[in-house]
């Protein structure tokens, strides 16, 4: 009698590892060929991050208050729409550009705010923020 463990003549329950070894060897060869190709370096000239600003330089923001009747106050001085556009144009060319902080009454129509935002954008203002009141009712 031979060294057969399956003496009953039924199906064999041993795992055939030959296909697994074949697949692993093929994967090993693929990785051995492609690994040197992945280490190829591409030189990229990156820009220097030098905005030319001093760290201790403090930029005073532009504070725009809009009351419920539509009157506007820039840094607590009353302004009309033409003066506001002129101030936006002057501030837009300054370096560094100041932030426009808008405080509007909660009952003001959004189209008024939208008009101010579009005037600021057309003048070249890029830093715009909104000031709201906190839960305690104090300005933030």
Backbone as ProteinMPNN parsed JSONL, in Angstrom:
{"seq_chain_A": "XXXXXXXXXXXXXXXXXXXXXXXXXXXXXXXXXXXXXXXXXXXXXXXXXXXXXXXXXXXXXXXXXXXXXXXXXXXXXXXXXXXXXXXXXXXXXXXXXXXXXXXXXXXXXXXXXXXXXXXXXXXXXXXXXXXXXXXXXXXX", "coords_chain_A": {"N_chain_A": [[0.825, -1.168, 0.0], [0.42, 2.307, -0.678], [1.562, 5.53, 0.447], [-0.849, 6.863, 1.044], [-3.238, 9.0, 2.463], [-5.859, 9.154, 2.12], [-7.769, 6.839, 2.301], [-10.357, 6.098, 2.034], [-11.416, 6.665, -0.429], [-12.975, 8.868, -1.009], [-13.58, 12.417, -1.661], [-10.641, 14.516, -1.626], [-9.484, 16.379, 1.127], [-7.339, 18.02, 1.418], [-5.484, 21.09, 1.118], [-4.595, 22.633, -1.87], [-1.736, 24.234, -2.473], [-0.253, 25.09, -4.587], [-1.321, 26.811, -6.729], [-1.535, 29.17, -5.226], [1.129, 29.711, -4.536], [2.143, 30.136, -7.1], [0.769, 32.502, -7.867], [1.742, 34.267, -5.927], [4.485, 34.314, -6.569], [4.371, 35.511, -9.113], [3.357, 38.046, -8.418], [5.487, 38.905, -6.812], [7.529, 39.14, -8.723], [6.433, 41.157, -10.334], [6.382, 43.332, -8.524], [9.121, 43.546, -8.028], [10.021, 44.457, -10.462], [8.629, 46.887, -10.836], [9.224, 48.458, -8.59], [11.791, 49.872, -8.675], [11.101, 51.793, -10.586], [9.268, 53.434, -9.334], [10.747, 54.992, -7.653], [11.747, 57.094, -9.042], [12.59, 60.453, -9.253], [10.996, 63.592, -9.522], [11.787, 66.838, -10.347], [10.63, 69.796, -8.969], [10.181, 73.211, -9.083], [9.428, 75.091, -6.439], [7.493, 77.903, -5.291], [8.732, 80.678, -3.34], [7.749, 81.377, -0.042], [7.207, 84.305, 0.784], [5.654, 86.83, 1.869], [6.315, 89.452, 2.353], [5.481, 90.852, 4.537], [5.628, 92.296, 7.735], [5.727, 90.661, 10.844], [4.917, 91.887, 13.183], [3.404, 93.943, 12.273], [0.463, 95.708, 12.419], [-2.705, 95.723, 11.058], [-5.268, 97.945, 10.703], [-8.659, 97.26, 10.788], [-11.437, 97.975, 8.546], [-14.351, 99.296, 9.714], [-17.622, 98.873, 9.105], [-20.749, 100.041, 9.7], [-24.171, 99.399, 9.403], [-27.214, 100.83, 9.676], [-30.704, 100.269, 10.586], [-32.271, 101.935, 9.016], [-30.826, 102.138, 6.71], [-28.693, 103.859, 6.65], [-25.161, 104.389, 6.552], [-22.083, 103.899, 8.286], [-18.741, 104.405, 8.287], [-16.075, 103.439, 10.067], [-17.199, 104.815, 12.262], [-17.926, 107.22, 11.073], [-20.254, 109.012, 9.169], [-21.174, 107.913, 5.907], [-21.929, 108.032, 2.391], [-23.076, 106.064, -0.438], [-21.381, 106.545, -2.656], [-19.079, 107.694, -1.484], [-18.335, 105.508, 0.022], [-17.657, 103.613, -1.934], [-15.406, 104.899, -2.974], [-13.701, 104.814, -0.74], [-13.395, 102.05, -0.52], [-11.972, 101.556, -2.893], [-9.576, 102.898, -2.358], [-8.652, 101.488, -0.119], [-8.337, 98.959, -1.186], [-6.011, 98.962, -2.695], [-4.031, 99.209, -0.879], [-1.232, 97.827, 0.902], [-0.502, 95.793, 3.518], [-3.789, 94.65, 2.722], [-6.615, 95.998, 4.372], [-9.105, 94.454, 6.49], [-12.543, 94.324, 5.772], [-15.029, 94.854, 7.976], [-18.273, 94.11, 8.596], [-21.047, 95.377, 10.224], [-24.313, 94.94, 10.549], [-27.702, 95.92, 11.015], [-30.176, 93.679, 12.271], [-32.634, 93.803, 11.042], [-32.265, 94.792, 8.544], [-32.558, 94.767, 4.975], [-31.462, 92.102, 2.88], [-30.567, 92.764, 0.348], [-29.344, 95.214, 0.592], [-27.002, 94.632, 2.006], [-25.91, 92.91, 0.131], [-25.423, 94.698, -1.949], [-23.388, 96.293, -0.812], [-21.405, 94.34, -0.494], [-20.97, 93.623, -3.188], [-20.004, 96.056, -4.167], [-17.63, 96.238, -2.697], [-16.276, 93.987, -3.649], [-16.025, 94.606, -6.381], [-14.314, 96.742, -6.166], [-12.019, 95.494, -5.401], [-11.588, 94.431, -2.906], [-10.703, 91.824, -0.738], [-10.772, 90.732, 1.771], [-13.267, 90.191, 3.842], [-15.474, 90.428, 6.527], [-18.053, 89.517, 8.893], [-19.679, 91.0, 11.622], [-21.276, 89.87, 14.439], [-23.749, 89.624, 17.059], [-23.24, 88.172, 20.269], [-24.51, 85.482, 22.345], [-25.113, 86.707, 24.706], [-25.83, 89.204, 23.95], [-23.904, 91.119, 23.575], [-21.585, 92.83, 21.463], [-19.433, 91.084, 19.21]], "CA_chain_A": [[0.0, 0.0, 0.0], [1.182, 3.534, -0.788], [1.455, 6.459, 1.561], [-2.075, 7.623, 0.849], [-4.013, 9.24, 3.684], [-7.257, 9.105, 1.743], [-8.003, 5.432, 2.014], [-11.777, 5.867, 1.837], [-11.8, 6.854, -1.813], [-13.811, 10.062, -1.163], [-12.842, 13.61, -2.091], [-9.532, 14.909, -0.773], [-9.721, 17.621, 1.846], [-6.08, 18.752, 1.539], [-5.456, 22.332, 0.375], [-3.577, 22.673, -2.902], [-1.097, 25.538, -2.35], [0.514, 25.385, -5.795], [-1.786, 28.05, -7.372], [-1.22, 30.294, -4.344], [2.556, 29.987, -4.694], [2.306, 30.711, -8.441], [0.297, 33.886, -7.841], [2.67, 35.038, -5.104], [5.709, 34.505, -7.329], [4.097, 36.494, -10.162], [3.283, 39.349, -7.749], [6.834, 39.261, -6.399], [8.258, 39.579, -9.91], [5.87, 42.455, -10.739], [6.859, 44.359, -7.6], [10.561, 43.722, -8.207], [10.238, 45.236, -11.683], [8.057, 48.238, -10.733], [9.738, 49.215, -7.445], [12.784, 50.895, -9.058], [10.47, 52.846, -11.372], [8.538, 54.339, -8.449], [11.679, 55.857, -6.938], [12.179, 58.156, -9.943], [12.24, 61.745, -8.668], [10.683, 64.687, -10.439], [12.182, 68.096, -9.727], [9.63, 70.847, -9.105], [10.599, 74.46, -8.463], [8.335, 75.636, -5.651], [7.656, 79.334, -5.011], [9.145, 81.05, -1.99], [6.67, 81.963, 0.753], [7.672, 85.544, 1.385], [4.661, 87.847, 1.542], [6.866, 90.779, 2.561], [4.803, 91.49, 5.661], [6.252, 92.152, 9.033], [4.826, 89.945, 11.735], [4.395, 92.787, 14.191], [2.642, 94.992, 11.613], [-0.956, 95.584, 12.732], [-3.555, 96.356, 10.073], [-6.525, 98.371, 11.308], [-9.756, 96.894, 9.892], [-12.459, 98.971, 8.222], [-15.575, 98.918, 10.406], [-18.784, 99.442, 8.423], [-21.999, 99.8, 10.407], [-25.348, 99.732, 8.602], [-28.379, 100.918, 10.552], [-31.933, 99.714, 10.012], [-32.812, 102.849, 8.01], [-29.959, 102.076, 5.543], [-27.549, 104.762, 6.768], [-23.911, 103.658, 6.737], [-21.036, 104.579, 9.03], [-17.445, 103.763, 8.112], [-15.243, 103.818, 11.225], [-18.034, 105.75, 13.033], [-18.152, 108.445, 10.306], [-21.314, 108.758, 8.183], [-20.764, 107.896, 4.509], [-22.934, 107.591, 1.432], [-22.595, 104.946, -1.258], [-20.261, 106.989, -3.501], [-17.899, 107.806, -0.62], [-17.962, 104.156, 0.428], [-16.949, 103.008, -3.07], [-14.087, 105.524, -3.039], [-12.906, 104.271, 0.375], [-13.056, 100.673, -0.891], [-10.925, 101.599, -3.923], [-8.323, 103.295, -1.707], [-8.212, 100.405, 0.771], [-8.012, 97.754, -1.961], [-4.646, 99.021, -3.226], [-3.063, 99.233, 0.227], [-0.576, 96.567, 1.226], [-1.503, 94.754, 3.378], [-5.167, 95.138, 2.59], [-7.372, 95.854, 5.617], [-10.325, 93.655, 6.428], [-13.805, 95.053, 5.889], [-15.891, 94.207, 8.96], [-19.608, 94.664, 8.411], [-22.039, 95.227, 11.293], [-25.596, 95.385, 9.999], [-28.876, 95.681, 11.849], [-30.79, 92.415, 11.866], [-33.84, 94.03, 10.257], [-31.899, 95.358, 7.244], [-32.786, 93.845, 3.869], [-30.224, 91.492, 2.41], [-30.085, 93.402, -0.881], [-28.435, 96.296, 0.989], [-25.728, 93.966, 2.304], [-25.403, 92.404, -1.142], [-24.883, 95.841, -2.672], [-22.103, 96.654, -0.205], [-20.452, 93.279, -0.828], [-20.6, 93.706, -4.61], [-19.152, 97.239, -4.311], [-16.311, 95.897, -2.152], [-15.632, 93.037, -4.556], [-15.655, 95.287, -7.615], [-13.169, 97.608, -5.87], [-10.844, 94.652, -5.211], [-11.453, 94.003, -1.51], [-10.769, 90.371, -0.639], [-10.945, 90.331, 3.168], [-14.548, 90.704, 4.315], [-15.995, 89.677, 7.655], [-19.299, 89.998, 9.465], [-19.685, 91.064, 13.07], [-22.585, 89.54, 14.973], [-23.825, 89.701, 18.521], [-23.17, 86.88, 20.924], [-25.725, 85.058, 23.035], [-25.415, 87.633, 25.788], [-26.261, 90.468, 23.373], [-22.767, 92.009, 23.393], [-20.946, 92.702, 20.153], [-18.219, 90.259, 19.181]], "C_chain_A": [[0.88, 1.245, 0.0], [0.947, 4.398, 0.44], [0.214, 7.336, 1.456], [-2.816, 7.769, 2.168], [-5.496, 9.162, 3.392], [-7.59, 7.669, 1.343], [-9.463, 5.146, 1.73], [-12.231, 6.062, 0.414], [-12.679, 8.066, -2.051], [-12.979, 11.251, -1.626], [-11.759, 13.994, -1.086], [-9.853, 16.239, -0.099], [-8.438, 18.413, 2.061], [-6.124, 20.0, 0.663], [-4.306, 22.268, -0.629], [-2.977, 24.076, -2.899], [-0.313, 25.924, -3.597], [-0.009, 26.639, -6.518], [-1.471, 29.297, -6.53], [0.247, 30.681, -4.485], [2.815, 30.609, -6.064], [1.895, 32.184, -8.464], [1.265, 34.758, -7.054], [3.987, 35.296, -5.842], [5.519, 35.533, -8.452], [4.025, 37.89, -9.555], [4.66, 39.818, -7.303], [7.652, 39.778, -7.583], [7.748, 40.946, -10.367], [6.386, 43.56, -9.828], [8.365, 44.587, -7.727], [10.858, 44.557, -9.448], [9.766, 46.682, -11.498], [8.622, 49.064, -9.582], [10.829, 50.212, -7.836], [12.171, 52.041, -9.866], [9.75, 53.866, -10.492], [9.466, 55.285, -7.694], [12.24, 56.96, -7.821], [11.684, 59.494, -9.41], [12.009, 62.777, -9.759], [10.999, 65.979, -9.716], [11.129, 69.149, -10.029], [10.155, 72.077, -8.384], [9.409, 75.088, -7.76], [8.567, 77.116, -5.392], [8.069, 79.558, -3.57], [7.972, 81.72, -1.282], [7.203, 83.176, 1.489], [6.681, 86.649, 1.041], [5.166, 89.265, 1.734], [6.199, 91.539, 3.697], [5.617, 91.291, 6.925], [5.242, 91.531, 9.977], [4.185, 90.903, 12.738], [3.564, 93.922, 13.599], [1.148, 94.75, 11.833], [-1.764, 96.376, 11.712], [-4.884, 96.683, 10.741], [-7.659, 98.034, 10.352], [-10.69, 98.072, 9.641], [-13.764, 98.488, 8.838], [-16.744, 99.636, 9.74], [-20.041, 99.05, 9.184], [-23.146, 100.253, 9.517], [-26.555, 99.692, 9.531], [-29.624, 100.416, 9.831], [-32.562, 100.637, 8.968], [-31.942, 102.9, 6.753], [-28.779, 103.029, 5.603], [-26.302, 103.968, 7.124], [-22.884, 104.538, 7.428], [-19.756, 103.774, 8.872], [-16.517, 104.303, 9.184], [-15.906, 104.956, 12.008], [-18.213, 107.103, 12.363], [-19.232, 108.165, 9.266], [-20.785, 108.878, 6.753], [-21.969, 107.553, 3.639], [-22.304, 106.533, 0.53], [-21.393, 105.337, -2.125], [-18.979, 107.117, -2.684], [-17.395, 106.425, -0.209], [-17.197, 103.457, -0.697], [-15.544, 103.586, -3.195], [-13.173, 104.998, -1.931], [-12.492, 102.826, 0.082], [-11.913, 100.656, -1.909], [-9.578, 101.968, -3.321], [-7.778, 102.149, -0.87], [-7.772, 99.175, -0.012], [-6.584, 97.771, -2.476], [-3.6, 99.081, -2.123], [-2.476, 97.845, 0.45], [-0.075, 96.636, 2.649], [-2.906, 95.344, 3.381], [-5.92, 94.958, 3.906], [-8.623, 95.007, 5.401], [-11.527, 94.569, 6.572], [-14.695, 94.267, 6.834], [-17.253, 94.893, 8.921], [-20.468, 94.325, 9.623], [-23.349, 95.788, 10.757], [-26.704, 95.046, 10.978], [-29.592, 94.433, 11.353], [-32.051, 92.603, 11.037], [-33.54, 94.611, 8.876], [-32.141, 94.313, 6.156], [-31.45, 93.345, 3.331], [-29.694, 92.176, 1.161], [-29.164, 94.578, -0.571], [-27.046, 95.728, 1.275], [-25.086, 93.478, 1.009], [-24.797, 93.531, -1.974], [-23.531, 96.271, -2.138], [-21.042, 95.615, -0.562], [-20.021, 93.354, -2.295], [-19.745, 94.942, -4.877], [-17.732, 96.943, -3.824], [-15.561, 94.963, -3.095], [-15.186, 93.73, -5.838], [-14.481, 96.25, -7.405], [-11.892, 96.804, -5.665], [-10.618, 94.222, -3.78], [-11.61, 92.479, -1.448], [-10.997, 89.881, 0.791], [-12.208, 90.982, 3.709], [-15.022, 89.809, 5.45], [-17.284, 90.301, 8.151], [-19.197, 89.953, 10.98], [-21.109, 90.813, 13.532], [-22.585, 89.73, 16.472], [-23.811, 88.297, 19.083], [-24.476, 86.559, 21.601], [-26.106, 86.035, 24.13], [-25.867, 88.997, 25.281], [-25.131, 91.447, 23.17], [-22.164, 91.774, 22.022], [-19.684, 91.884, 20.249], [-17.202, 90.891, 18.285]], "O_chain_A": [[1.955, 1.25, 0.6], [0.214, 4.019, 1.354], [0.297, 8.517, 1.791], [-3.003, 6.797, 2.9], [-6.308, 9.109, 4.316], [-7.676, 7.352, 0.157], [-9.793, 4.067, 1.237], [-13.343, 5.659, 0.071], [-13.103, 8.291, -3.184], [-11.8, 11.1, -1.947], [-11.919, 13.828, 0.123], [-10.439, 17.125, -0.721], [-8.442, 19.387, 2.814], [-6.727, 19.984, -0.41], [-3.186, 21.894, -0.281], [-3.656, 25.025, -3.291], [0.248, 27.019, -3.639], [0.808, 27.479, -6.897], [-1.176, 30.358, -7.08], [0.567, 31.868, -4.547], [3.631, 31.525, -6.176], [2.606, 33.017, -9.025], [1.574, 35.873, -7.473], [4.542, 36.39, -5.743], [6.414, 36.337, -8.71], [4.581, 38.831, -10.122], [4.971, 41.005, -7.404], [8.388, 40.755, -7.447], [8.545, 41.805, -10.747], [6.788, 44.619, -10.311], [8.832, 45.712, -7.55], [11.848, 45.289, -9.477], [10.435, 47.608, -11.957], [8.501, 50.288, -9.61], [10.789, 51.341, -7.347], [12.687, 53.158, -9.826], [9.636, 55.034, -10.864], [9.004, 56.288, -7.148], [13.128, 57.694, -7.39], [10.493, 59.654, -9.143], [12.716, 62.83, -10.765], [10.536, 66.198, -8.597], [10.774, 69.374, -11.186], [10.532, 72.003, -7.214], [8.482, 75.566, -8.414], [9.714, 77.549, -5.282], [7.794, 78.739, -2.693], [7.28, 82.546, -1.876], [7.597, 83.098, 2.653], [6.845, 87.334, 0.031], [4.497, 90.207, 1.311], [6.348, 92.757, 3.797], [6.215, 90.237, 7.14], [4.051, 91.835, 9.92], [3.021, 90.731, 13.097], [3.069, 94.774, 14.336], [0.632, 93.694, 11.469], [-1.53, 97.57, 11.525], [-5.548, 95.798, 11.283], [-7.634, 98.477, 9.204], [-10.731, 99.031, 10.412], [-14.234, 97.394, 8.522], [-16.845, 100.861, 9.804], [-20.361, 97.867, 9.301], [-23.11, 101.343, 8.947], [-26.877, 98.65, 10.102], [-29.603, 100.17, 8.625], [-33.314, 100.167, 8.115], [-32.272, 103.626, 5.816], [-27.939, 103.019, 4.704], [-26.361, 103.005, 7.888], [-22.815, 105.746, 7.198], [-19.689, 102.611, 9.27], [-16.211, 105.495, 9.204], [-15.253, 105.935, 12.371], [-18.618, 108.057, 13.027], [-19.137, 107.172, 8.545], [-20.05, 109.81, 6.425], [-22.902, 106.88, 4.078], [-21.147, 106.155, 0.712], [-20.48, 104.532, -2.305], [-17.912, 106.699, -3.133], [-16.19, 106.196, -0.104], [-16.199, 102.783, -0.441], [-14.596, 102.857, -3.487], [-11.988, 104.763, -2.171], [-11.372, 102.423, 0.398], [-10.996, 99.843, -1.803], [-8.55, 101.421, -3.718], [-6.581, 101.866, -0.904], [-6.917, 98.423, 0.455], [-5.992, 96.71, -2.677], [-2.403, 99.012, -2.404], [-3.132, 96.829, 0.219], [0.741, 97.507, 2.949], [-3.16, 96.396, 3.968], [-5.872, 93.88, 4.499], [-9.122, 94.868, 4.284], [-11.528, 95.481, 7.398], [-15.076, 93.137, 6.531], [-17.372, 96.091, 9.176], [-20.606, 93.162, 10.003], [-23.466, 96.993, 10.539], [-26.659, 94.032, 11.674], [-29.612, 94.16, 10.153], [-32.5, 91.659, 10.388], [-34.465, 94.895, 8.115], [-31.954, 93.118, 6.385], [-30.451, 94.063, 3.328], [-28.485, 92.172, 0.931], [-28.296, 94.909, -1.378], [-26.038, 96.283, 0.836], [-23.879, 93.613, 0.811], [-23.774, 93.339, -2.631], [-22.624, 96.579, -2.912], [-19.91, 95.968, -0.893], [-18.845, 93.171, -2.608], [-18.852, 94.896, -5.722], [-16.755, 97.344, -4.456], [-14.361, 95.124, -3.317], [-14.088, 93.472, -6.331], [-13.741, 96.543, -8.343], [-10.796, 97.359, -5.743], [-9.552, 93.694, -3.462], [-12.536, 91.918, -2.035], [-11.378, 88.728, 0.993], [-12.223, 92.178, 4.0], [-14.977, 88.583, 5.347], [-17.576, 91.463, 7.869], [-18.69, 88.987, 11.551], [-22.042, 91.469, 13.069], [-21.542, 89.969, 17.079], [-24.301, 87.355, 18.461], [-25.453, 87.291, 21.446], [-27.285, 86.182, 24.452], [-26.246, 89.858, 26.075], [-25.366, 92.53, 22.634], [-22.221, 90.669, 21.483], [-18.947, 91.965, 21.232], [-16.105, 90.356, 18.122]]}, "name": "protein", "num_of_chains": 1, "seq": "XXXXXXXXXXXXXXXXXXXXXXXXXXXXXXXXXXXXXXXXXXXXXXXXXXXXXXXXXXXXXXXXXXXXXXXXXXXXXXXXXXXXXXXXXXXXXXXXXXXXXXXXXXXXXXXXXXXXXXXXXXXXXXXXXXXXXXXXXXXX"}
